[in-house]
Structures are given as structure tokens and as C-alpha cells.
Coordinates of C-alpha atoms in Angstrom, one line a residue:
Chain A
X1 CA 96.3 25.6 102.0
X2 CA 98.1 22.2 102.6
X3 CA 96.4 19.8 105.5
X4 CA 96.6 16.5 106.0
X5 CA 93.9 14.4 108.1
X6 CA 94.1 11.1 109.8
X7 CA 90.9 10.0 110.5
X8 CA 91.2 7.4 113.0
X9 CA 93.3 8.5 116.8
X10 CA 93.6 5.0 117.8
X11 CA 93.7 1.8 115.8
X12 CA 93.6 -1.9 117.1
X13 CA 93.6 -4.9 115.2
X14 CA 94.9 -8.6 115.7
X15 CA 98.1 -9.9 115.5
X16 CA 97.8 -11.2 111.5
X17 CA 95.2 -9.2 110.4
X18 CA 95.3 -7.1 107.9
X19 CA 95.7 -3.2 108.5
X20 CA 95.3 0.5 106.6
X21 CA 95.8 3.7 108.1
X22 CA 94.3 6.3 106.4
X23 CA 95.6 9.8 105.4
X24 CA 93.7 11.9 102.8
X25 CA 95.2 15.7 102.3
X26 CA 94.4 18.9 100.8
X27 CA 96.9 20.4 98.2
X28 CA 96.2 22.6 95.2
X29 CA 99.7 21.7 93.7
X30 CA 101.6 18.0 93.4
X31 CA 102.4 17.2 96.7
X32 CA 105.0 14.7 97.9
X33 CA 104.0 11.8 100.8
X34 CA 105.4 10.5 103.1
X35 CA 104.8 8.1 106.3
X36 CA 106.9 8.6 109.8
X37 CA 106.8 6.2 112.8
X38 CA 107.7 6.7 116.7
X39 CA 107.7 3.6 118.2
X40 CA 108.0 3.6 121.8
X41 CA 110.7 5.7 123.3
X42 CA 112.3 5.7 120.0
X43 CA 112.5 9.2 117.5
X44 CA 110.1 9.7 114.5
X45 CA 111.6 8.2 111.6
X46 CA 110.8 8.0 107.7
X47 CA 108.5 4.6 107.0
X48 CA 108.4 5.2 103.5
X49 CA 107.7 8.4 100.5
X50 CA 105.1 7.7 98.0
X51 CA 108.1 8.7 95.1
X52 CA 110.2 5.6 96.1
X53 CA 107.2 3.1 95.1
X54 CA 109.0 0.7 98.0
X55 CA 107.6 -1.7 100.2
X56 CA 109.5 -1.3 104.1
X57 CA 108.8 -3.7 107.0
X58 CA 105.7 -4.8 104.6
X59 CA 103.7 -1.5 104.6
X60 CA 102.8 0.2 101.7
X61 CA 101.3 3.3 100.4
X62 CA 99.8 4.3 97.0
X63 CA 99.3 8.1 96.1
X64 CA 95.6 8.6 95.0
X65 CA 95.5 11.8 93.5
X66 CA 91.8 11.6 92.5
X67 CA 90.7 11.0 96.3
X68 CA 93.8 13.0 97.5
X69 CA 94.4 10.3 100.1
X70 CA 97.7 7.8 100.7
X71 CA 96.5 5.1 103.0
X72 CA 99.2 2.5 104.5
X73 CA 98.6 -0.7 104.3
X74 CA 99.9 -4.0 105.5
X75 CA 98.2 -7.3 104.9
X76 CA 99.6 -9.3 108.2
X77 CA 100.3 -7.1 111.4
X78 CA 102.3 -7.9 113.9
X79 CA 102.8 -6.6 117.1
X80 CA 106.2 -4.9 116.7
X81 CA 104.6 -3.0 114.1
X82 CA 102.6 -0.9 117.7
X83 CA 103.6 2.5 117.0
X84 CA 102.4 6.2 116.1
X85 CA 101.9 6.6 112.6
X86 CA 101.8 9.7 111.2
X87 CA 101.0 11.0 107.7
X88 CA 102.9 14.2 106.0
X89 CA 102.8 16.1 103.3
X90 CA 105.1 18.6 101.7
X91 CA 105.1 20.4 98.1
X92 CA 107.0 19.3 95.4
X93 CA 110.5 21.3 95.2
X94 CA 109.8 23.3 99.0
X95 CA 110.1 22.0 102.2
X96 CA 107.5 22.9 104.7
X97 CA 106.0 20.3 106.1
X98 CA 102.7 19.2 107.4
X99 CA 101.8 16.4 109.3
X100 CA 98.5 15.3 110.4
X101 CA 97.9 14.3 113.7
X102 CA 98.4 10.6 113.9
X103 CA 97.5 7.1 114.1
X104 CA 98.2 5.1 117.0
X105 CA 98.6 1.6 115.7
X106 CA 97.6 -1.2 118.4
X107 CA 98.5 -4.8 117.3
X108 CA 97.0 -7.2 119.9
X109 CA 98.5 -10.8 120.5
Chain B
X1 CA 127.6 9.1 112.5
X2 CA 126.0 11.2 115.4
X3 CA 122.4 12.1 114.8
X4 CA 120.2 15.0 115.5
X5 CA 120.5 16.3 119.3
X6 CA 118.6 18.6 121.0
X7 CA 119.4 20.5 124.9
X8 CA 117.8 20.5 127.0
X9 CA 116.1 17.1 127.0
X10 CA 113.9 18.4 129.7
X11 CA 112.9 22.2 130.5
X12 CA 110.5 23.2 133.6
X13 CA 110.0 27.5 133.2
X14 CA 107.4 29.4 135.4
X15 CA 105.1 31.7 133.2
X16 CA 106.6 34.7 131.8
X17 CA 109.9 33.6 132.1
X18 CA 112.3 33.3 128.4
X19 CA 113.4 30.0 127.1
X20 CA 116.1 28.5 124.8
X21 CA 116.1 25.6 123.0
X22 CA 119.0 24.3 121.1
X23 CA 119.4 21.9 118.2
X24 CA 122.6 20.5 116.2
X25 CA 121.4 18.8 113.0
X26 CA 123.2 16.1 111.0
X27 CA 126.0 17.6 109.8
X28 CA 126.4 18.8 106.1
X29 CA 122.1 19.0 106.1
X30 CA 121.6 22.1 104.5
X31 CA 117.2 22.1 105.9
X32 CA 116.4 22.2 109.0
X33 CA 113.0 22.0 111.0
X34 CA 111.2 23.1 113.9
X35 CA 108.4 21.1 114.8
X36 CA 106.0 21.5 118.2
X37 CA 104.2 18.4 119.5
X38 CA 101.3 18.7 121.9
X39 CA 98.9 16.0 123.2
X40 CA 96.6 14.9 120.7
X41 CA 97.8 17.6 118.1
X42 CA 100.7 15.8 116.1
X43 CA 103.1 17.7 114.8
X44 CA 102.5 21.5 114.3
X45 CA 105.2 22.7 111.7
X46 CA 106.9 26.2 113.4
X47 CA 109.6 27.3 111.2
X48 CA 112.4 25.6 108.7
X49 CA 115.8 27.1 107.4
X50 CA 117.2 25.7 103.8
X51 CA 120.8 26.6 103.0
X52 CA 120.9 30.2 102.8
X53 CA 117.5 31.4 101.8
X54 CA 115.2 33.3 104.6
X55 CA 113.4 30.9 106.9
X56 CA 109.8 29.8 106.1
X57 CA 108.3 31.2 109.7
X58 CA 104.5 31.0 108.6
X59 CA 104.2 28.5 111.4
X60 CA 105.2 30.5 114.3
X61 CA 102.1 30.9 117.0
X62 CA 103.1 34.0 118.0
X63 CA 105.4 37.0 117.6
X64 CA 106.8 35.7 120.9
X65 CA 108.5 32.4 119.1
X66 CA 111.6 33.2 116.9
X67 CA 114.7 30.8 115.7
X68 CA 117.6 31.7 114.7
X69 CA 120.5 29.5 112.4
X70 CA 124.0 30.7 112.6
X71 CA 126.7 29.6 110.2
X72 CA 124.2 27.0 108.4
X73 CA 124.4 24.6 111.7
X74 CA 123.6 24.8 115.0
X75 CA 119.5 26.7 115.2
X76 CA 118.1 28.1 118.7
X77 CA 114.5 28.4 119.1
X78 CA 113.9 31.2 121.6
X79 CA 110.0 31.2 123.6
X80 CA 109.6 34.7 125.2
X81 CA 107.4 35.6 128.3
X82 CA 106.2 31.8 128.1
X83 CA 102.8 30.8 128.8
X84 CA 101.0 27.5 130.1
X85 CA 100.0 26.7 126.7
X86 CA 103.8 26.5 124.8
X87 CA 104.0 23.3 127.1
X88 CA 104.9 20.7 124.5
X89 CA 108.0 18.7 123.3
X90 CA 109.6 20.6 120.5
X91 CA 111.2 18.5 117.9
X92 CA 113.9 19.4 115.4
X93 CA 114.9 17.3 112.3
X94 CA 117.1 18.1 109.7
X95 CA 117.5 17.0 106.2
X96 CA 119.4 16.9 102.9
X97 CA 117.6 18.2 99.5
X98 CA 115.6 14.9 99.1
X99 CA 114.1 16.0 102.1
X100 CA 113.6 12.9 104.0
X101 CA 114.0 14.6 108.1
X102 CA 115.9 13.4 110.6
X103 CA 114.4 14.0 113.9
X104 CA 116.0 14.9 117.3
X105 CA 114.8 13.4 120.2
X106 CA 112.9 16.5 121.3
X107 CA 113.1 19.0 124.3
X108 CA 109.5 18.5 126.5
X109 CA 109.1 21.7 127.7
X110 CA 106.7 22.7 131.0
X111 CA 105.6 25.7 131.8
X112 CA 104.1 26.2 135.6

């Protein structure tokens, strides 16, 4: 069965400092990753999918297949980057998709 | 061009009662998604459609959810005899075959 777990609810770091969100999933088969954001009063939108290898607003995520996890990192936060995070995870050539529950990303002045 | 949109924006039901909720996608997306959002829960996946293959309902709660996609657009997600605990937003999103979704705004749904 396909889950995907974020570990951490809430999240709060300084302004600057660096940050990773974690996301580590379950799938018997070759998944396909991705990140989505809500910032406030906004809709969830795509951050990035591990298949595009691209950097966006200065996050990144590797895919780790050997600790099935796909952590997103940033080296310097800033406070615009205050949002919900959330992880998702769908198999390669379907389209269901599962999303864990979310990261909510604090970035304190 | 116009985005995902979702009616109503806001629904208040008493218990027992049947709701609809409506979502246009982007057109020309061939997938579409329903997606229910409680407190604390993230996203719970419900149902999707893709082109003209049967829907993928394993995520339905209950044999009182069903969704329906007529002509390939427009999808209505139909709650019967509602109960306190469907009270969520419900989010739709739509996509192309390289599956990045485009979500709708969402229809928070409250159910006395």
C-alpha cells in the first residue's frame, strides 16, 4: 500500500537558517514525488517533482530510494517561504495520489 | 486562462440531509481529482477520473460518497444522508498526463 509520512506537524526556524522538511513513504513499485504548498489564503500548488531535478524558490528535494524518503531542503529561509508543505506520492504511469499530512513551515524574523 | 473552480465556496447542511458539490477543471485536462481535507489530516485522496477509463474510487469513505464526470469536464461529488464527520473542505485539482494537479480553491463543507 502507498503512504507517505511527515514526521514533523509544525516546523519553526529563523529567518536565514537552514531548513528540511521531511517526507519518507512506503511504495513497493517506483513511485514519483512531488512537493505542494498553500501559503496563506492562497490554493495548493506544485513546489517541485523529484523527475524535474529543479531547484524552485531555492528548495530542493533528492529521491532516496534506499531510505524511501524525499526531504526538502533550503539552506537560507526566509519568511515568505511560511506555508503548508505537503509531501505526495503517486505511482509511476497511474494517477492516484497520496499525500501525507503536512508540514507547517514557520520562518520567524 | 481561468483556473480550477469549485461551487459552492461555502456549504452549511444539517445531518441527514444530501449535498452537491461541483467542480470545473482546467479545460482540455483529461485527470481529474477529488481530494477531502480535514484538520490535522492533510489530504485524504477520494476518487480521480482519467480520460475515459472507469474512476479509481478506492478512496471513497463510504458507500454514501459518489462522483460523477459527464462529457470528460465538469465532475459533481454527491455526499448523501451527511453526517458530522464529512465536515471538511473538499478540494478538486485537475491535470494533464504529466500529472502535475491543479487545485481548486475548495468547497468547506459544515454539517450541524
Amino acid at each position: 500500500a502507498q503512504r507517505v509520512t511527515q514526521p514533523e506537524k509544525l516546523l519553526s526556524v529563523f529567518k536565514g537558517a537552514p531548513v528540511e522538511l521531511k517526507c519518507n513513504y512506503s511504495y513497493s513499485g517506483s513511485p514519483e514525488l512531488f512537493w505542494y504548498v498553500q501559503y496563506s489564503r492562497q490554493r495548493l500548488q506544485l513546489l517541485l517533482r523529484h523527475i524535474s531535478r529543479e531547484s524552485i524558490k531555492g528548495f530542493t528535494a533528492d529521491l532516496n530510494k534506499g531510505e524511501t524518503s524525499f526531504h526538502l531542503k533550503k539552506p537560507f529561509a526566509q519568511e515568505e517561504d511560511s506555508a503548508m508543505y505537503y509531501c505526495a506520492l503517486s505511482a509511476t504511469g497511474g494517477f492516484k495520489t497520496i499525500f501525507g499530512a503536512g508540514t507547517r513551515l514557520f520562518v520567524k524574523a | 486562462g481561468a483556473g480550477v473552480s469549485q461551487s459552492p465556496s461555502n456549504k452549511v447542511t444539517e445531518k441527514g440531509k444530501d449535498v452537491e458539490l461541483r467542480c470545473d477543471p482546467i479545460s482540455g485536462h483529461t485527470a481529474l481529482y477529488w481530494y477531502r481535507q480535514s484538520l490535522g489530516q492533510g489530504l485524504e485522496f477520494l476518487i480521480y477520473f482519467q480520460g475515459n477509463s472507469a474512476p479509481d474510487k478506492s478512496g471513497l469513505p463510504s458507500d454514501r460518497f459518489s462522483a460523477e464526470r459527464t462529457g470528460g469536464s465538469v465532475s459533481t461529488l454527491t455526499i448523501q444522508r451527511t453526517q458530522q464527520e464529512d465536515s471538511a473542505v473538499y478540494l478538486c485539482a485537475s491535470s494533464l498526463r504529466e500529472k502535475t494537479q491543479y487545485f481548486g480553491p475548495g468547497t468547506r463543507l459544515l454539517v450541524l
